[in-house]
């Protein structure tokens, strides 16, 4: 028996308000929405982040997220929406089962995205660029 909350939702041990379901994917209402309609899209097969998810599952997850987003966007007559994935605890991931947030947005709804800053120097920018690119060769 899995201890994972979202695996429990997949197998029905924890009830959820299902938005969409197919063989691989489940989408349900977030219990604490940023706005009504806030939906979580998850692969039924457990993985923690995109890093340990196989390509095929990831493709299915993204395609389903687009389909569900479109329905949310149209049915709720939204002006926009955010899609977000928190990856690992330090980034705010509370449930260690991969999930994509679809968060409805409205004009002047007061929600703020993450803060940003300037790079302190060209050197700082080049150093980080080099580190990342090295692993992408
Ligand atoms: P995270 O911070 O991991 O990206 O987001 C986890 C989300 O899952 C939160 O927005 C939280 O409200 C939602 N959540 C956690 N447990 C449950 C649950 O048992 N049922 C539902 N519907 N949502 C949950
Ligand atoms: Zn799980």
PDB file of C-alpha atoms and ligand atoms in Angstrom:
ATOM      1  CA  UNK A   1       0.000   0.000   0.000  1.00  0.00           C
ATOM      2  CA  UNK A   2       1.499   3.343  -1.051  1.00  0.00           C
ATOM      3  CA  UNK A   3       2.016   6.122   1.472  1.00  0.00           C
ATOM      4  CA  UNK A   4       1.873   8.710  -1.316  1.00  0.00           C
ATOM      5  CA  UNK A   5      -1.178  11.000  -1.088  1.00  0.00           C
ATOM      6  CA  UNK A   6      -1.654  11.244  -4.841  1.00  0.00           C
ATOM      7  CA  UNK A   7      -1.234   7.478  -5.347  1.00  0.00           C
ATOM      8  CA  UNK A   8      -3.992   7.151  -2.744  1.00  0.00           C
ATOM      9  CA  UNK A   9      -6.137   9.517  -4.818  1.00  0.00           C
ATOM     10  CA  UNK A  10      -5.387   7.453  -7.941  1.00  0.00           C
ATOM     11  CA  UNK A  11      -6.465   4.212  -6.260  1.00  0.00           C
ATOM     12  CA  UNK A  12      -9.499   5.764  -4.585  1.00  0.00           C
ATOM     13  CA  UNK A  13      -8.296   5.542  -0.968  1.00  0.00           C
ATOM     14  CA  UNK A  14      -8.595   9.328  -0.752  1.00  0.00           C
ATOM     15  CA  UNK A  15     -11.618  10.865  -2.497  1.00  0.00           C
ATOM     16  CA  UNK A  16     -11.179  13.641  -5.052  1.00  0.00           C
ATOM     17  CA  UNK A  17     -13.249  15.789  -7.356  1.00  0.00           C
ATOM     18  CA  UNK A  18     -12.211  14.380 -10.712  1.00  0.00           C
ATOM     19  CA  UNK A  19     -11.906  16.776 -13.627  1.00  0.00           C
ATOM     20  CA  UNK A  20     -10.521  14.262 -16.149  1.00  0.00           C
ATOM     21  CA  UNK A  21      -9.286  10.694 -16.257  1.00  0.00           C
ATOM     22  CA  UNK A  22      -7.834   8.317 -18.801  1.00  0.00           C
ATOM     23  CA  UNK A  23      -5.623   5.218 -18.546  1.00  0.00           C
ATOM     24  CA  UNK A  24      -2.501   7.196 -17.692  1.00  0.00           C
ATOM     25  CA  UNK A  25      -3.613  10.551 -16.350  1.00  0.00           C
ATOM     26  CA  UNK A  26      -5.846  11.878 -13.574  1.00  0.00           C
ATOM     27  CA  UNK A  27      -6.851  15.496 -13.015  1.00  0.00           C
ATOM     28  CA  UNK A  28      -8.715  16.712  -9.948  1.00  0.00           C
ATOM     29  CA  UNK A  29      -9.549  19.959  -8.168  1.00  0.00           C
ATOM     30  CA  UNK A  30      -6.866  21.252  -5.815  1.00  0.00           C
ATOM     31  CA  UNK A  31      -8.381  21.261  -2.329  1.00  0.00           C
ATOM     32  CA  UNK A  32      -6.929  24.728  -1.627  1.00  0.00           C
ATOM     33  CA  UNK A  33      -7.336  26.626  -4.899  1.00  0.00           C
ATOM     34  CA  UNK A  34      -5.730  29.951  -5.801  1.00  0.00           C
ATOM     35  CA  UNK A  35      -8.989  30.552  -7.688  1.00  0.00           C
ATOM     36  CA  UNK A  36     -11.928  28.283  -8.367  1.00  0.00           C
ATOM     37  CA  UNK A  37     -11.098  25.686 -10.991  1.00  0.00           C
ATOM     38  CA  UNK A  38      -7.446  25.287  -9.869  1.00  0.00           C
ATOM     39  CA  UNK A  39      -6.680  21.776 -11.072  1.00  0.00           C
ATOM     40  CA  UNK A  40      -3.862  19.288 -10.527  1.00  0.00           C
ATOM     41  CA  UNK A  41      -2.887  16.991 -13.390  1.00  0.00           C
ATOM     42  CA  UNK A  42      -0.897  13.894 -12.457  1.00  0.00           C
ATOM     43  CA  UNK A  43       0.430  10.740 -14.081  1.00  0.00           C
ATOM     44  CA  UNK A  44      -1.185   7.696 -12.491  1.00  0.00           C
ATOM     45  CA  UNK A  45       2.206   6.001 -12.404  1.00  0.00           C
ATOM     46  CA  UNK A  46       4.194   7.309  -9.445  1.00  0.00           C
ATOM     47  CA  UNK A  47       7.266   9.454  -9.995  1.00  0.00           C
ATOM     48  CA  UNK A  48       8.482  12.336  -7.892  1.00  0.00           C
ATOM     49  CA  UNK A  49       9.541  14.990 -10.383  1.00  0.00           C
ATOM     50  CA  UNK A  50      10.010  15.352 -14.128  1.00  0.00           C
ATOM     51  CA  UNK A  51      13.567  14.073 -13.592  1.00  0.00           C
ATOM     52  CA  UNK A  52      12.492  10.518 -12.795  1.00  0.00           C
ATOM     53  CA  UNK A  53       9.519  10.391 -15.176  1.00  0.00           C
ATOM     54  CA  UNK A  54       9.826   8.497 -18.459  1.00  0.00           C
ATOM     55  CA  UNK A  55       9.456  10.430 -21.727  1.00  0.00           C
ATOM     56  CA  UNK A  56       6.214   8.774 -22.786  1.00  0.00           C
ATOM     57  CA  UNK A  57       4.484   9.552 -19.484  1.00  0.00           C
ATOM     58  CA  UNK A  58       5.739  13.122 -19.619  1.00  0.00           C
ATOM     59  CA  UNK A  59       4.365  13.541 -23.146  1.00  0.00           C
ATOM     60  CA  UNK A  60       0.982  12.214 -22.062  1.00  0.00           C
ATOM     61  CA  UNK A  61       0.991  14.510 -19.041  1.00  0.00           C
ATOM     62  CA  UNK A  62       1.724  17.617 -21.093  1.00  0.00           C
ATOM     63  CA  UNK A  63      -0.787  16.793 -23.814  1.00  0.00           C
ATOM     64  CA  UNK A  64      -3.491  16.101 -21.213  1.00  0.00           C
ATOM     65  CA  UNK A  65      -2.590  19.355 -19.431  1.00  0.00           C
ATOM     66  CA  UNK A  66      -3.184  21.272 -22.655  1.00  0.00           C
ATOM     67  CA  UNK A  67      -6.536  19.559 -23.211  1.00  0.00           C
ATOM     68  CA  UNK A  68      -7.692  20.216 -19.634  1.00  0.00           C
ATOM     69  CA  UNK A  69      -6.357  23.803 -19.684  1.00  0.00           C
ATOM     70  CA  UNK A  70      -8.362  24.500 -22.801  1.00  0.00           C
ATOM     71  CA  UNK A  71     -11.550  23.254 -21.139  1.00  0.00           C
ATOM     72  CA  UNK A  72     -10.869  25.300 -17.993  1.00  0.00           C
ATOM     73  CA  UNK A  73      -9.945  28.396 -19.999  1.00  0.00           C
ATOM     74  CA  UNK A  74     -13.098  28.221 -22.109  1.00  0.00           C
ATOM     75  CA  UNK A  75     -15.648  27.020 -19.574  1.00  0.00           C
ATOM     76  CA  UNK A  76     -14.627  29.510 -16.890  1.00  0.00           C
ATOM     77  CA  UNK A  77     -14.229  32.313 -19.457  1.00  0.00           C
ATOM     78  CA  UNK A  78     -10.737  33.089 -18.197  1.00  0.00           C
ATOM     79  CA  UNK A  79      -8.422  35.815 -19.419  1.00  0.00           C
ATOM     80  CA  UNK A  80      -5.414  33.585 -18.691  1.00  0.00           C
ATOM     81  CA  UNK A  81      -3.927  30.901 -16.508  1.00  0.00           C
ATOM     82  CA  UNK A  82      -0.618  29.841 -15.002  1.00  0.00           C
ATOM     83  CA  UNK A  83       0.844  26.395 -15.308  1.00  0.00           C
ATOM     84  CA  UNK A  84       3.278  25.483 -12.566  1.00  0.00           C
ATOM     85  CA  UNK A  85       5.291  22.566 -11.310  1.00  0.00           C
ATOM     86  CA  UNK A  86       7.126  22.722  -7.997  1.00  0.00           C
ATOM     87  CA  UNK A  87      10.112  20.407  -8.046  1.00  0.00           C
ATOM     88  CA  UNK A  88      11.499  19.187  -4.734  1.00  0.00           C
ATOM     89  CA  UNK A  89      10.801  20.457  -1.228  1.00  0.00           C
ATOM     90  CA  UNK A  90      13.019  23.530  -1.401  1.00  0.00           C
ATOM     91  CA  UNK A  91      10.970  24.747  -4.386  1.00  0.00           C
ATOM     92  CA  UNK A  92       7.695  24.266  -2.550  1.00  0.00           C
ATOM     93  CA  UNK A  93       6.797  20.725  -3.589  1.00  0.00           C
ATOM     94  CA  UNK A  94       4.668  19.450  -0.719  1.00  0.00           C
ATOM     95  CA  UNK A  95       3.465  16.239  -2.363  1.00  0.00           C
ATOM     96  CA  UNK A  96       6.287  14.122  -3.797  1.00  0.00           C
ATOM     97  CA  UNK A  97       4.226  12.806  -6.734  1.00  0.00           C
ATOM     98  CA  UNK A  98       4.662  14.784  -9.962  1.00  0.00           C
ATOM     99  CA  UNK A  99       1.762  17.189 -10.542  1.00  0.00           C
ATOM    100  CA  UNK A 100       1.079  20.129 -12.812  1.00  0.00           C
ATOM    101  CA  UNK A 101      -0.949  22.995 -11.401  1.00  0.00           C
ATOM    102  CA  UNK A 102      -3.387  24.715 -13.763  1.00  0.00           C
ATOM    103  CA  UNK A 103      -4.224  27.983 -12.036  1.00  0.00           C
ATOM    104  CA  UNK A 104      -6.978  30.192 -13.418  1.00  0.00           C
ATOM    105  CA  UNK A 105      -6.157  33.908 -13.541  1.00  0.00           C
ATOM    106  CA  UNK A 106      -8.381  36.954 -13.684  1.00  0.00           C
ATOM    107  CA  UNK A 107      -7.770  40.619 -14.467  1.00  0.00           C
ATOM    108  CA  UNK A 108      -6.255  42.387 -11.417  1.00  0.00           C
ATOM    109  CA  UNK A 109      -6.624  39.311  -9.255  1.00  0.00           C
ATOM    110  CA  UNK A 110      -3.778  40.357  -6.985  1.00  0.00           C
ATOM    111  CA  UNK A 111      -1.710  37.204  -7.442  1.00  0.00           C
ATOM    112  CA  UNK A 112       2.014  37.818  -7.791  1.00  0.00           C
ATOM    113  CA  UNK A 113       4.538  35.660  -9.524  1.00  0.00           C
ATOM    114  CA  UNK A 114       7.997  35.017  -8.109  1.00  0.00           C
ATOM    115  CA  UNK A 115      10.340  37.969  -7.525  1.00  0.00           C
ATOM    116  CA  UNK A 116      13.229  38.582  -9.920  1.00  0.00           C
ATOM    117  CA  UNK A 117      16.575  40.376  -9.879  1.00  0.00           C
ATOM    118  CA  UNK A 118      19.287  41.565 -12.225  1.00  0.00           C
ATOM    119  CA  UNK A 119      22.508  39.583 -12.768  1.00  0.00           C
ATOM    120  CA  UNK A 120      25.230  41.334 -10.791  1.00  0.00           C
ATOM    121  CA  UNK A 121      27.801  41.053 -13.567  1.00  0.00           C
ATOM    122  CA  UNK A 122      28.479  39.592 -16.993  1.00  0.00           C
ATOM    123  CA  UNK A 123      30.857  37.184 -15.203  1.00  0.00           C
ATOM    124  CA  UNK A 124      28.105  35.829 -12.955  1.00  0.00           C
ATOM    125  CA  UNK A 125      25.943  35.277 -16.008  1.00  0.00           C
ATOM    126  CA  UNK A 126      28.684  33.557 -18.017  1.00  0.00           C
ATOM    127  CA  UNK A 127      29.689  31.289 -15.106  1.00  0.00           C
ATOM    128  CA  UNK A 128      26.225  29.898 -14.642  1.00  0.00           C
ATOM    129  CA  UNK A 129      25.690  29.579 -18.378  1.00  0.00           C
ATOM    130  CA  UNK A 130      28.862  27.541 -18.709  1.00  0.00           C
ATOM    131  CA  UNK A 131      27.926  25.194 -15.849  1.00  0.00           C
ATOM    132  CA  UNK A 132      24.517  24.419 -17.344  1.00  0.00           C
ATOM    133  CA  UNK A 133      25.681  24.077 -20.934  1.00  0.00           C
ATOM    134  CA  UNK A 134      28.446  21.642 -19.953  1.00  0.00           C
ATOM    135  CA  UNK A 135      25.836  19.047 -19.021  1.00  0.00           C
ATOM    136  CA  UNK A 136      23.827  19.630 -22.181  1.00  0.00           C
ATOM    137  CA  UNK A 137      26.608  18.768 -24.630  1.00  0.00           C
TER     138      UNK A 137
HETATM  139  P1  LIG B   1       2.769  21.397  -4.298  1.00  0.00           P
HETATM  140  O1  LIG B   1       3.060  22.399  -3.242  1.00  0.00           O
HETATM  141  O2  LIG B   1       3.284  20.018  -3.929  1.00  0.00           O
HETATM  142  O3  LIG B   1       3.167  21.810  -5.675  1.00  0.00           O
HETATM  143  O4  LIG B   1       1.206  21.309  -4.376  1.00  0.00           O
HETATM  144  C1  LIG B   1       0.460  20.360  -3.717  1.00  0.00           C
HETATM  145  C2  LIG B   1      -0.988  20.758  -3.905  1.00  0.00           C
HETATM  146  O5  LIG B   1      -1.783  19.644  -3.605  1.00  0.00           O
HETATM  147  C3  LIG B   1      -1.436  21.887  -2.988  1.00  0.00           C
HETATM  148  O6  LIG B   1      -1.914  22.967  -3.781  1.00  0.00           O
HETATM  149  C4  LIG B   1      -2.520  21.251  -2.114  1.00  0.00           C
HETATM  150  O7  LIG B   1      -3.600  22.115  -1.899  1.00  0.00           O
HETATM  151  C5  LIG B   1      -2.924  20.040  -2.927  1.00  0.00           C
HETATM  152  N1  LIG B   1      -3.301  18.868  -2.138  1.00  0.00           N
HETATM  153  C6  LIG B   1      -2.561  18.273  -1.157  1.00  0.00           C
HETATM  154  N2  LIG B   1      -3.208  17.194  -0.678  1.00  0.00           N
HETATM  155  C7  LIG B   1      -4.373  17.115  -1.370  1.00  0.00           C
HETATM  156  C8  LIG B   1      -5.477  16.204  -1.304  1.00  0.00           C
HETATM  157  O8  LIG B   1      -5.513  15.253  -0.537  1.00  0.00           O
HETATM  158  N3  LIG B   1      -6.511  16.447  -2.182  1.00  0.00           N
HETATM  159  C9  LIG B   1      -6.489  17.495  -3.070  1.00  0.00           C
HETATM  160  N4  LIG B   1      -7.545  17.641  -3.874  1.00  0.00           N
HETATM  161  N5  LIG B   1      -5.474  18.366  -3.139  1.00  0.00           N
HETATM  162  C10 LIG B   1      -4.427  18.183  -2.298  1.00  0.00           C
HETATM  163 ZN1  LIG B   2       2.497   8.660  -5.796  1.00  0.00          ZN
END
